[in-house]
PDB file of C-alpha atoms in Angstrom:
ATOM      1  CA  UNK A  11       0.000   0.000   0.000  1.00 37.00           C
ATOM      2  CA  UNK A  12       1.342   3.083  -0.826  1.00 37.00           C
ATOM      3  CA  UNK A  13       1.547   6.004   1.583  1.00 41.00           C
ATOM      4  CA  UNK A  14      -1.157   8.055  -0.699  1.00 41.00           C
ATOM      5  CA  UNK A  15      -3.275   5.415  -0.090  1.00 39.00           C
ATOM      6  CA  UNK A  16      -2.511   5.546   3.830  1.00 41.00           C
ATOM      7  CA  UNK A  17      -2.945   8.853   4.242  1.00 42.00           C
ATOM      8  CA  UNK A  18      -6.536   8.813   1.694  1.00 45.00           C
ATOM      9  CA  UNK A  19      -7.441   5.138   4.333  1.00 45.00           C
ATOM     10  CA  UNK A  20      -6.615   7.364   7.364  1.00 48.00           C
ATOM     11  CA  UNK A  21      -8.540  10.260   6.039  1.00 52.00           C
ATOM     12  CA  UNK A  22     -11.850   8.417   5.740  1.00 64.00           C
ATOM     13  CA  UNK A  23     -11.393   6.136   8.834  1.00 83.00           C
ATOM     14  CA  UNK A  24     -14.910   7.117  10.893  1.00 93.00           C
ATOM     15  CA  UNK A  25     -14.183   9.644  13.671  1.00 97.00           C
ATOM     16  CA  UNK A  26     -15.866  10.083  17.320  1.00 98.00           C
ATOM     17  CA  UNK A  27     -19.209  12.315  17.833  1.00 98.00           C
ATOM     18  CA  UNK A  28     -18.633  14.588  20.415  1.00 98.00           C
ATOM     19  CA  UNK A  29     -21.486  15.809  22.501  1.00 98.00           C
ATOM     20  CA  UNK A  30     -21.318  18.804  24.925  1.00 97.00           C
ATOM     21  CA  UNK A  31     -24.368  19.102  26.360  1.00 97.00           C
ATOM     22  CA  UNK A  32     -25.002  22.565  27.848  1.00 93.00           C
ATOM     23  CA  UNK A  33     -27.885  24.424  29.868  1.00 91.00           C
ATOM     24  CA  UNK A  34     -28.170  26.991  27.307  1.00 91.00           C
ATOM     25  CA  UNK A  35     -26.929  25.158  24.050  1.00 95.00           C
ATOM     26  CA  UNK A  36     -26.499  21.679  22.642  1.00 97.00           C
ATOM     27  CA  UNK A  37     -23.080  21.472  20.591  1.00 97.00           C
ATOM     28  CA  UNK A  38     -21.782  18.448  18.948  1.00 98.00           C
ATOM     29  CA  UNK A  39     -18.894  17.590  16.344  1.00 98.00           C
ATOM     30  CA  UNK A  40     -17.224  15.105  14.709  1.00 98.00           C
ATOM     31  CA  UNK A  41     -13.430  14.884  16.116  1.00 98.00           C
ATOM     32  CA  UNK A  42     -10.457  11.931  15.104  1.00 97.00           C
ATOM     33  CA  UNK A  43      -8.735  10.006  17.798  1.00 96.00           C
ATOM     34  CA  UNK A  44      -6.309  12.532  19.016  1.00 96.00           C
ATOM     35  CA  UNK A  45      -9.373  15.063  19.468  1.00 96.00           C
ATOM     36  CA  UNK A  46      -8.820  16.957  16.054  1.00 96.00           C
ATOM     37  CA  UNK A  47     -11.779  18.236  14.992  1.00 96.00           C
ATOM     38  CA  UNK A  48     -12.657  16.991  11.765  1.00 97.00           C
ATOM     39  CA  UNK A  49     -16.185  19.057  11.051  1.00 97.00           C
ATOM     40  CA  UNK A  50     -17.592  22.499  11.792  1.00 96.00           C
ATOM     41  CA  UNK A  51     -19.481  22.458  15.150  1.00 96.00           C
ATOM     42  CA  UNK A  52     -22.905  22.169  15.336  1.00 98.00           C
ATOM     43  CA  UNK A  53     -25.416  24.233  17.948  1.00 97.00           C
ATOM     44  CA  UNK A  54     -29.112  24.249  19.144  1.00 98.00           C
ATOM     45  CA  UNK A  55     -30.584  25.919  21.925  1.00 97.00           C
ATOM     46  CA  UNK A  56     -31.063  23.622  24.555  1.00 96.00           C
ATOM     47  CA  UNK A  57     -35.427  23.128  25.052  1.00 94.00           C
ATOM     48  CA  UNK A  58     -36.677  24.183  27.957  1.00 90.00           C
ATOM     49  CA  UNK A  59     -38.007  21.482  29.600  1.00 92.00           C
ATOM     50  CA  UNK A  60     -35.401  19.175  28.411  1.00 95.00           C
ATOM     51  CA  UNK A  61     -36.894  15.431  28.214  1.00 96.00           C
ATOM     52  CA  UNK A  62     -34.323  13.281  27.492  1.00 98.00           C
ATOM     53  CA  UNK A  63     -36.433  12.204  24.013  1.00 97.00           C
ATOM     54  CA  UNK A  64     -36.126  15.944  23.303  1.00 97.00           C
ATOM     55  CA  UNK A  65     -32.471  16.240  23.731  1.00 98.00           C
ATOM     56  CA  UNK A  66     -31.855  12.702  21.551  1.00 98.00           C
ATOM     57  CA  UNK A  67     -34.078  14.411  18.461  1.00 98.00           C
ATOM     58  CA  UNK A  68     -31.797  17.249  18.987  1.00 98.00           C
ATOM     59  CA  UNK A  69     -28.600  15.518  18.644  1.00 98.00           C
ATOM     60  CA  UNK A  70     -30.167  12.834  16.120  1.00 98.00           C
ATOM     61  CA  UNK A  71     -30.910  15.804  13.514  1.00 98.00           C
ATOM     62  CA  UNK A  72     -27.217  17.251  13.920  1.00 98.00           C
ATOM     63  CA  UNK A  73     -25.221  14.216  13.660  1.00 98.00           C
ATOM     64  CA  UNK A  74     -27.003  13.556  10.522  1.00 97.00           C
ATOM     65  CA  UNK A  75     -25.398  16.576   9.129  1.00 97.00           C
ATOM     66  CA  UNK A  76     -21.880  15.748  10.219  1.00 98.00           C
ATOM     67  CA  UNK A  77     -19.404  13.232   8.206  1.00 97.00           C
ATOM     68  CA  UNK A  78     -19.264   9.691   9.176  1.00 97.00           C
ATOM     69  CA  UNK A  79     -18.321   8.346  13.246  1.00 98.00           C
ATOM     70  CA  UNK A  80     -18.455   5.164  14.759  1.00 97.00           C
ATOM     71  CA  UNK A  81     -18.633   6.125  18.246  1.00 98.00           C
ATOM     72  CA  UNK A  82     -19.907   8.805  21.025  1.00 98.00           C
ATOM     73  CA  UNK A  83     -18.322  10.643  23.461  1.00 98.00           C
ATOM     74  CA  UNK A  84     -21.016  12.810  26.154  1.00 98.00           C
ATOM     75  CA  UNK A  85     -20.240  15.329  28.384  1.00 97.00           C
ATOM     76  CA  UNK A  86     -23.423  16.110  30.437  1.00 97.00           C
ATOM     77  CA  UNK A  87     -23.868  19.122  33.138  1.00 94.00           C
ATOM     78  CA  UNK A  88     -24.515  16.436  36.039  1.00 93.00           C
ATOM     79  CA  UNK A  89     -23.180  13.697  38.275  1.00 94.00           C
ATOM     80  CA  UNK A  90     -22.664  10.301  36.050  1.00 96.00           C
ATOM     81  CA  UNK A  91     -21.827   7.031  36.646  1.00 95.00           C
ATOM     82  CA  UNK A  92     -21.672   3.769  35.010  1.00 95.00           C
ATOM     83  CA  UNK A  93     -23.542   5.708  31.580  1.00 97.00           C
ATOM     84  CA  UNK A  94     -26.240   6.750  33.989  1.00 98.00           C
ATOM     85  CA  UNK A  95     -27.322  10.686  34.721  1.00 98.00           C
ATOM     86  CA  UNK A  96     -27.685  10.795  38.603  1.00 96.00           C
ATOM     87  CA  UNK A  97     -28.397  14.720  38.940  1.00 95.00           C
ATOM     88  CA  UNK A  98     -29.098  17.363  35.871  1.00 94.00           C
ATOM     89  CA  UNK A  99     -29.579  20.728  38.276  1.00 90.00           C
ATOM     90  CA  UNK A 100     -29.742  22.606  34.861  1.00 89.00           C
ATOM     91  CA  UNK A 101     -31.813  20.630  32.681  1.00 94.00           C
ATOM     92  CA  UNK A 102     -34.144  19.316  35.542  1.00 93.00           C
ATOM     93  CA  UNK A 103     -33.219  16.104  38.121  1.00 94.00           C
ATOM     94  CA  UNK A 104     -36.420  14.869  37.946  1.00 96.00           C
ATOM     95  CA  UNK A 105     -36.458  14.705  34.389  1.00 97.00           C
ATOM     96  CA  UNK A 106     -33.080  12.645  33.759  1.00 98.00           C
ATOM     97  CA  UNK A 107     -32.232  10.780  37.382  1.00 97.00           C
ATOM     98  CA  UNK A 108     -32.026   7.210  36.691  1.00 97.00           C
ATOM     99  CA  UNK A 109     -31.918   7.721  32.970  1.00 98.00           C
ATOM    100  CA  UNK A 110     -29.200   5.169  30.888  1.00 98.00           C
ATOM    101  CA  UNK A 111     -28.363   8.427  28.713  1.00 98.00           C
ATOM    102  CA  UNK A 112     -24.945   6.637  26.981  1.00 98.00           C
ATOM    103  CA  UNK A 113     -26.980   3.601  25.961  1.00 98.00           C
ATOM    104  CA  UNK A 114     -30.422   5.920  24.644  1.00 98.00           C
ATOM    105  CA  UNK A 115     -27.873   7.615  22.547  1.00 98.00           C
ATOM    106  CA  UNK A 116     -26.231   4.501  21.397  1.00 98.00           C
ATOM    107  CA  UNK A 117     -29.422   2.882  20.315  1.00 98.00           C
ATOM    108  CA  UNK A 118     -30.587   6.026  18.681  1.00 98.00           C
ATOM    109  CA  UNK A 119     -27.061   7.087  16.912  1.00 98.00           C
ATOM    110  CA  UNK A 120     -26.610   3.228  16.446  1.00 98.00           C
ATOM    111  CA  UNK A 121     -22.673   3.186  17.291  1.00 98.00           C
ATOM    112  CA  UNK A 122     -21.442   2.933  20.862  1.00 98.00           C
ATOM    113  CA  UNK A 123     -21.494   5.413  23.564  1.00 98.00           C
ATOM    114  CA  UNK A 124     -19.845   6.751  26.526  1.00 98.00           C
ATOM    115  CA  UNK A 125     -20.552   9.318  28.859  1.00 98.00           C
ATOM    116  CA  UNK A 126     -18.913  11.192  31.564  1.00 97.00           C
ATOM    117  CA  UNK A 127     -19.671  15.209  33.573  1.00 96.00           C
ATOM    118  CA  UNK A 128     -18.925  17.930  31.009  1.00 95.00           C
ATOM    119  CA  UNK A 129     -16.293  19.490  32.725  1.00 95.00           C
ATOM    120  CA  UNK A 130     -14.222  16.199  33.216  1.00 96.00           C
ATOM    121  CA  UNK A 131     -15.164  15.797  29.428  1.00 97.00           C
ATOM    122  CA  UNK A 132     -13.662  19.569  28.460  1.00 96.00           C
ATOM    123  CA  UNK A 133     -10.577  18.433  31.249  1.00 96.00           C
ATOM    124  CA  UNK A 134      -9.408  16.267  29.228  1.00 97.00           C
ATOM    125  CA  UNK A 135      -9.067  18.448  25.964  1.00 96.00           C
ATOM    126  CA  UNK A 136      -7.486  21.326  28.252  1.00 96.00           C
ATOM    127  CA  UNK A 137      -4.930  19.765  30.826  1.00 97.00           C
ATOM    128  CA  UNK A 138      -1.026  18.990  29.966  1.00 96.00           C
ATOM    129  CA  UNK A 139      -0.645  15.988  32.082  1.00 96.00           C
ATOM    130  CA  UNK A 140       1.488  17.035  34.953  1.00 97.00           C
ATOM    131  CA  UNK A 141       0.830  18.037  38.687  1.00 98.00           C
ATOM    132  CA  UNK A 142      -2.771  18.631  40.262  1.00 98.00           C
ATOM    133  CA  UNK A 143      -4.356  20.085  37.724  1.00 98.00           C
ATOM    134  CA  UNK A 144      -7.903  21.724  38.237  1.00 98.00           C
ATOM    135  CA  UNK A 145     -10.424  22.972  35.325  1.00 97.00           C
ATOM    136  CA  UNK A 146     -13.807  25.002  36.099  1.00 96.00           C
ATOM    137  CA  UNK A 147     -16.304  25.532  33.826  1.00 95.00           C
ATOM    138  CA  UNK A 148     -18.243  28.709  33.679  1.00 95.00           C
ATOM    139  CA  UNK A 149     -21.356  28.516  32.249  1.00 91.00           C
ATOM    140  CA  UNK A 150     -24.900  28.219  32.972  1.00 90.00           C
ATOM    141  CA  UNK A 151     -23.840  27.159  36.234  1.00 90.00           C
ATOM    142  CA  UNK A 152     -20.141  26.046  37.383  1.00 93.00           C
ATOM    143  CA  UNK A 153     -18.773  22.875  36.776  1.00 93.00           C
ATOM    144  CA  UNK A 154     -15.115  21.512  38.376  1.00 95.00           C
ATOM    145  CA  UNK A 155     -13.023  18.493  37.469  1.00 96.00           C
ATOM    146  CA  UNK A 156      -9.562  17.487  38.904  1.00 97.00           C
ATOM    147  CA  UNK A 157      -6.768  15.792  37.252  1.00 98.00           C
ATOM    148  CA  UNK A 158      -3.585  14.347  38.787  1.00 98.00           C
ATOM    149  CA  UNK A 159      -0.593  13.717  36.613  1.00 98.00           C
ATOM    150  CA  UNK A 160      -3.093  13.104  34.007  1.00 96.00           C
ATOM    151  CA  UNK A 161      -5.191  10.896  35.776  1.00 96.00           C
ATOM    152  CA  UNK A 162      -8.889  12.116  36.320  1.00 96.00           C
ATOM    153  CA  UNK A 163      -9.763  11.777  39.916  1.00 96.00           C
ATOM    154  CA  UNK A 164     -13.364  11.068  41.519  1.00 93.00           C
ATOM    155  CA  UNK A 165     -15.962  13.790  40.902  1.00 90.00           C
ATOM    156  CA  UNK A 166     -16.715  16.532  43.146  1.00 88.00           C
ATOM    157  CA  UNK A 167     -19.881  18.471  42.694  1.00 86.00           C
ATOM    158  CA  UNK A 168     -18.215  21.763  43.837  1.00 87.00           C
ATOM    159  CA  UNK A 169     -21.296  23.256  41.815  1.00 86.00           C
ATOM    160  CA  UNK A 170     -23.748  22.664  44.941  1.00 88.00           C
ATOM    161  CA  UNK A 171     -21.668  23.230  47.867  1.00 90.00           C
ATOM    162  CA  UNK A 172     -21.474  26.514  49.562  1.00 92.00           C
ATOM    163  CA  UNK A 173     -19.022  29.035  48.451  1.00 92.00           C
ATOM    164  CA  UNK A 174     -20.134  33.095  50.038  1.00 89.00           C
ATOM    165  CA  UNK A 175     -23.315  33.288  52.592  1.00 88.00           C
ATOM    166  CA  UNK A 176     -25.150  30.600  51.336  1.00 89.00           C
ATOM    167  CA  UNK A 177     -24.482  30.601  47.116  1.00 93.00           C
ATOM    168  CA  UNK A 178     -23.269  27.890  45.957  1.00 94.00           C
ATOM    169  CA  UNK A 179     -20.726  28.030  43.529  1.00 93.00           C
ATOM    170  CA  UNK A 180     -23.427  28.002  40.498  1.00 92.00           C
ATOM    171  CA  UNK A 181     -25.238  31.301  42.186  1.00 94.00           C
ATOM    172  CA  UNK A 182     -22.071  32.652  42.991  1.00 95.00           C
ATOM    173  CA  UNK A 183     -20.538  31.856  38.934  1.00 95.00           C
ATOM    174  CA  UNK A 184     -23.475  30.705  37.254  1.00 93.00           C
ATOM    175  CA  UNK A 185     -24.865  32.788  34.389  1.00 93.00           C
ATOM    176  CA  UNK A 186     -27.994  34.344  36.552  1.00 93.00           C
ATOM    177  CA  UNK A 187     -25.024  36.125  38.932  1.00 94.00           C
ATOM    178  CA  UNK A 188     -23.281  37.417  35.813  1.00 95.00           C
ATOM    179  CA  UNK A 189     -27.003  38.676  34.769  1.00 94.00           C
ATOM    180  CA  UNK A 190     -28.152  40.047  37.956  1.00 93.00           C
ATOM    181  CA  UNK A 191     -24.640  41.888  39.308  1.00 92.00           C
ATOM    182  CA  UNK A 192     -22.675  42.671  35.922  1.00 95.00           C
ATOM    183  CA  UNK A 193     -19.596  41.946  34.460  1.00 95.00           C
ATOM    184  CA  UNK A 194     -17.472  44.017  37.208  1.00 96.00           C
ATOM    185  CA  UNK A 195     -18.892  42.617  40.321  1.00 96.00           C
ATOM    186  CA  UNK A 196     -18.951  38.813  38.808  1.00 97.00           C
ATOM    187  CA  UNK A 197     -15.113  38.986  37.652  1.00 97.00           C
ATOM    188  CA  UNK A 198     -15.028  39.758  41.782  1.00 97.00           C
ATOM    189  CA  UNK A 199     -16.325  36.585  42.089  1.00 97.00           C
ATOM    190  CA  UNK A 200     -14.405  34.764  40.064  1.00 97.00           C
ATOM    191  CA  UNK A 201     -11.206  35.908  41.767  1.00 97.00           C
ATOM    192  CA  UNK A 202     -12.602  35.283  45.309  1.00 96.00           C
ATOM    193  CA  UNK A 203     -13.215  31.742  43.707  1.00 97.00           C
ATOM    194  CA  UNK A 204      -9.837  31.580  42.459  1.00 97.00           C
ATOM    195  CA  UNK A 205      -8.112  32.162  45.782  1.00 97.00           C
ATOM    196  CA  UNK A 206     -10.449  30.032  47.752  1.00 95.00           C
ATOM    197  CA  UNK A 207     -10.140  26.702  45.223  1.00 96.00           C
ATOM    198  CA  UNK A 208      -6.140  27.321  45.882  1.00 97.00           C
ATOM    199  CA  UNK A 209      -6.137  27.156  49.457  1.00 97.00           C
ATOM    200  CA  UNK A 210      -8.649  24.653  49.433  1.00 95.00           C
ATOM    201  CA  UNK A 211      -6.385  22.397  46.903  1.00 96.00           C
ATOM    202  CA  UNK A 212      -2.995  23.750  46.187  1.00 97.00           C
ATOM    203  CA  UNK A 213      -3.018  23.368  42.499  1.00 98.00           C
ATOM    204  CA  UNK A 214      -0.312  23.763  39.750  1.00 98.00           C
ATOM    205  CA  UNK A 215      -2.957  24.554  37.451  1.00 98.00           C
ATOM    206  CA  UNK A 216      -6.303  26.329  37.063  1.00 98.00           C
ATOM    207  CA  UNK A 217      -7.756  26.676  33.986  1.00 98.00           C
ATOM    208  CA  UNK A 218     -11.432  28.345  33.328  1.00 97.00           C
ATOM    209  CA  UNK A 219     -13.398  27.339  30.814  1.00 94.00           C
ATOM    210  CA  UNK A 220     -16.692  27.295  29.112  1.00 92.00           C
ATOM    211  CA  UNK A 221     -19.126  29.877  27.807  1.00 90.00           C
ATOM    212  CA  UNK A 222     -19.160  32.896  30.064  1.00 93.00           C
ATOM    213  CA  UNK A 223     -14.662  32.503  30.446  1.00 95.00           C
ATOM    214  CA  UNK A 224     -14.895  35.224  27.635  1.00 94.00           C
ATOM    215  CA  UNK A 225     -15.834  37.357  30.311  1.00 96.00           C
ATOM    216  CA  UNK A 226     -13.241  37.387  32.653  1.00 97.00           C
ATOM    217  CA  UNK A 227     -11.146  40.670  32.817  1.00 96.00           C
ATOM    218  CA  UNK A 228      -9.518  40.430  35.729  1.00 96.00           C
ATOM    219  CA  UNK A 229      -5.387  39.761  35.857  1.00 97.00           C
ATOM    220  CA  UNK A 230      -4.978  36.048  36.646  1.00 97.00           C
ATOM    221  CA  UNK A 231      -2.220  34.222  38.994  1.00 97.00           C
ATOM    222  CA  UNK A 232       0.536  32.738  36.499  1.00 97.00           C
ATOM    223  CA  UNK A 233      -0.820  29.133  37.236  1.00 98.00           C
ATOM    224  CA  UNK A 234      -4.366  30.371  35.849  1.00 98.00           C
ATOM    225  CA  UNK A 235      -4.843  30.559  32.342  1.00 97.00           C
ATOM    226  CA  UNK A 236      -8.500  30.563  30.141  1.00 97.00           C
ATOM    227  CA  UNK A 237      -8.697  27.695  28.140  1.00 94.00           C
ATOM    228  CA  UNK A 238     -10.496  27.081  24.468  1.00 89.00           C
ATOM    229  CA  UNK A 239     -14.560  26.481  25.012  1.00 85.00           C
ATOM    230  CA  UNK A 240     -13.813  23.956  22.066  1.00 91.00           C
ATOM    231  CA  UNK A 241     -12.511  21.907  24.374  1.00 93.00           C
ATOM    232  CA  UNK A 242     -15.809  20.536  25.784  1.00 92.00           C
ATOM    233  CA  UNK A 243     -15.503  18.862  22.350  1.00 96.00           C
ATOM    234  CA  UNK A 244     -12.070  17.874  21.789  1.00 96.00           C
ATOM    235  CA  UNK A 245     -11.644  16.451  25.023  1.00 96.00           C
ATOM    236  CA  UNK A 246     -14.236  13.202  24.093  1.00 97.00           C
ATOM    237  CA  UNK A 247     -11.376  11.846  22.237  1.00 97.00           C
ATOM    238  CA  UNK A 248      -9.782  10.673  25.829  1.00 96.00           C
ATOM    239  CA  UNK A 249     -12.973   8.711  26.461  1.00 96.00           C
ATOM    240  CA  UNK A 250     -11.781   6.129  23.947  1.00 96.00           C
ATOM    241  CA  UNK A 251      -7.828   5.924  24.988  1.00 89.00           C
ATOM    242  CA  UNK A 252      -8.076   2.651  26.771  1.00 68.00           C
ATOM    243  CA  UNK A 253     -10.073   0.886  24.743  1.00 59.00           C
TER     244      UNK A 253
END
């Protein structure tokens, strides 16, 4: 086989569909192995309610625009386990607890499917591998995952515990306290956050991603940085590492 042929095999091998499901917007693509993305992105507001049926027409009518994949890689705005949704605070718990999201998308997208918290998901498109590192997603609400030498570790649901007289971290973040208090007063926020997640952890690494990271405009430590909200995307490609 000659390497033009290689390269033209490798070209149309089927990549993964990556799903980043969001409390404001539904975004999938199609990405290769390494997380590459290999399409445009696409993007519906998320219904509100969201049934689960309503979310799997959503994501049924984009991937049929996208080029060929063989498997699925969700990040959902929730505690998961075992390809189950345990909590959705910004879609509606009592809509999705219990619900076997990975295989309803499987079945409906008729590859295989995997499925892990969104901000684990965007993690592992953002870290470098080395030292404690610790992403947090700011978006509709906040998400948090933490990574040691590469290594995710078990999930925390920083989101709902209590950060400043009562808020938890998605009043405090989320996209109603950018809404209600302004840009100035929720960049204060962010950098109370900031110093409070490094005491409470010790870090190397803090990176802030997701939607509303646009907005921050205050000088960060040198071990924060904003990383690309693409990475919600890229990051699905991990799911599929070890086999």
């Amino acid at each position: 086989m000659t390497d033009a042929t290689s390269t033209a095999g490798a070209a149309a091998k089927p990549g993964i569909l990556a799903v980043d499901v969001g409390g404001t917007g539904l975004k999938c693509a199609v990405i290769d192995e390494h997380g590459t993305m290999l399409s445009e992105r696409e993007r519906v507001d998320t219904p509100h309610p969201c049934h689960p049926e309503a979310l799997l027409d959503a994501y049924a009518g984009m991937a049929a625009k996208l080029p060929a994949f063989d498997r699925i890689s969700i990040g959902f705005p929730g505690v998961v386990r075992n390809g189950r949704v345990l909590t959705a605070p910004n879609l509606g718990t009592e809509l999705w607890a219990g619900f076997a999201l990975a295989d309803a998308m499987a079945a409906r997208l008729k590859v295989p499917a995997r499925l892990i918290n969104d901000a684990e998901m965007q993690g592992y498109g953002i870290i470098s591998g080395k030292g404690l590192e610790l992403v947090m997603t700011l978006g509709t609400g906040c998400g948090t995952a933490l990574f040691r030498d590469g290594d995710l570790m078990p999930h925390m649901e920083l989101a709902h515990h209590p950060v400043h007289d009562n808020l938890t971290y998605d009043e405090y973040l989320g996209v109603a306290a950018y809404e209600s208090h302004g840009k100035h007063h929720w960049n204060h926020h962010v950098k109370r956050v900031i110093e409070l997640l490094y005491v409470l952890l010790h870090y190397d690494h803090l990176y802030l991603g997701g939607g509303n990271a646009k907005h921050v405009e205050i000088e960060l430590p040198a071990n924060v940085s904003l990383a690309s909200n693409d990475a919600g995307l890229t990051g699905g490609a991990a799911l599929w590492r070890k086999g």
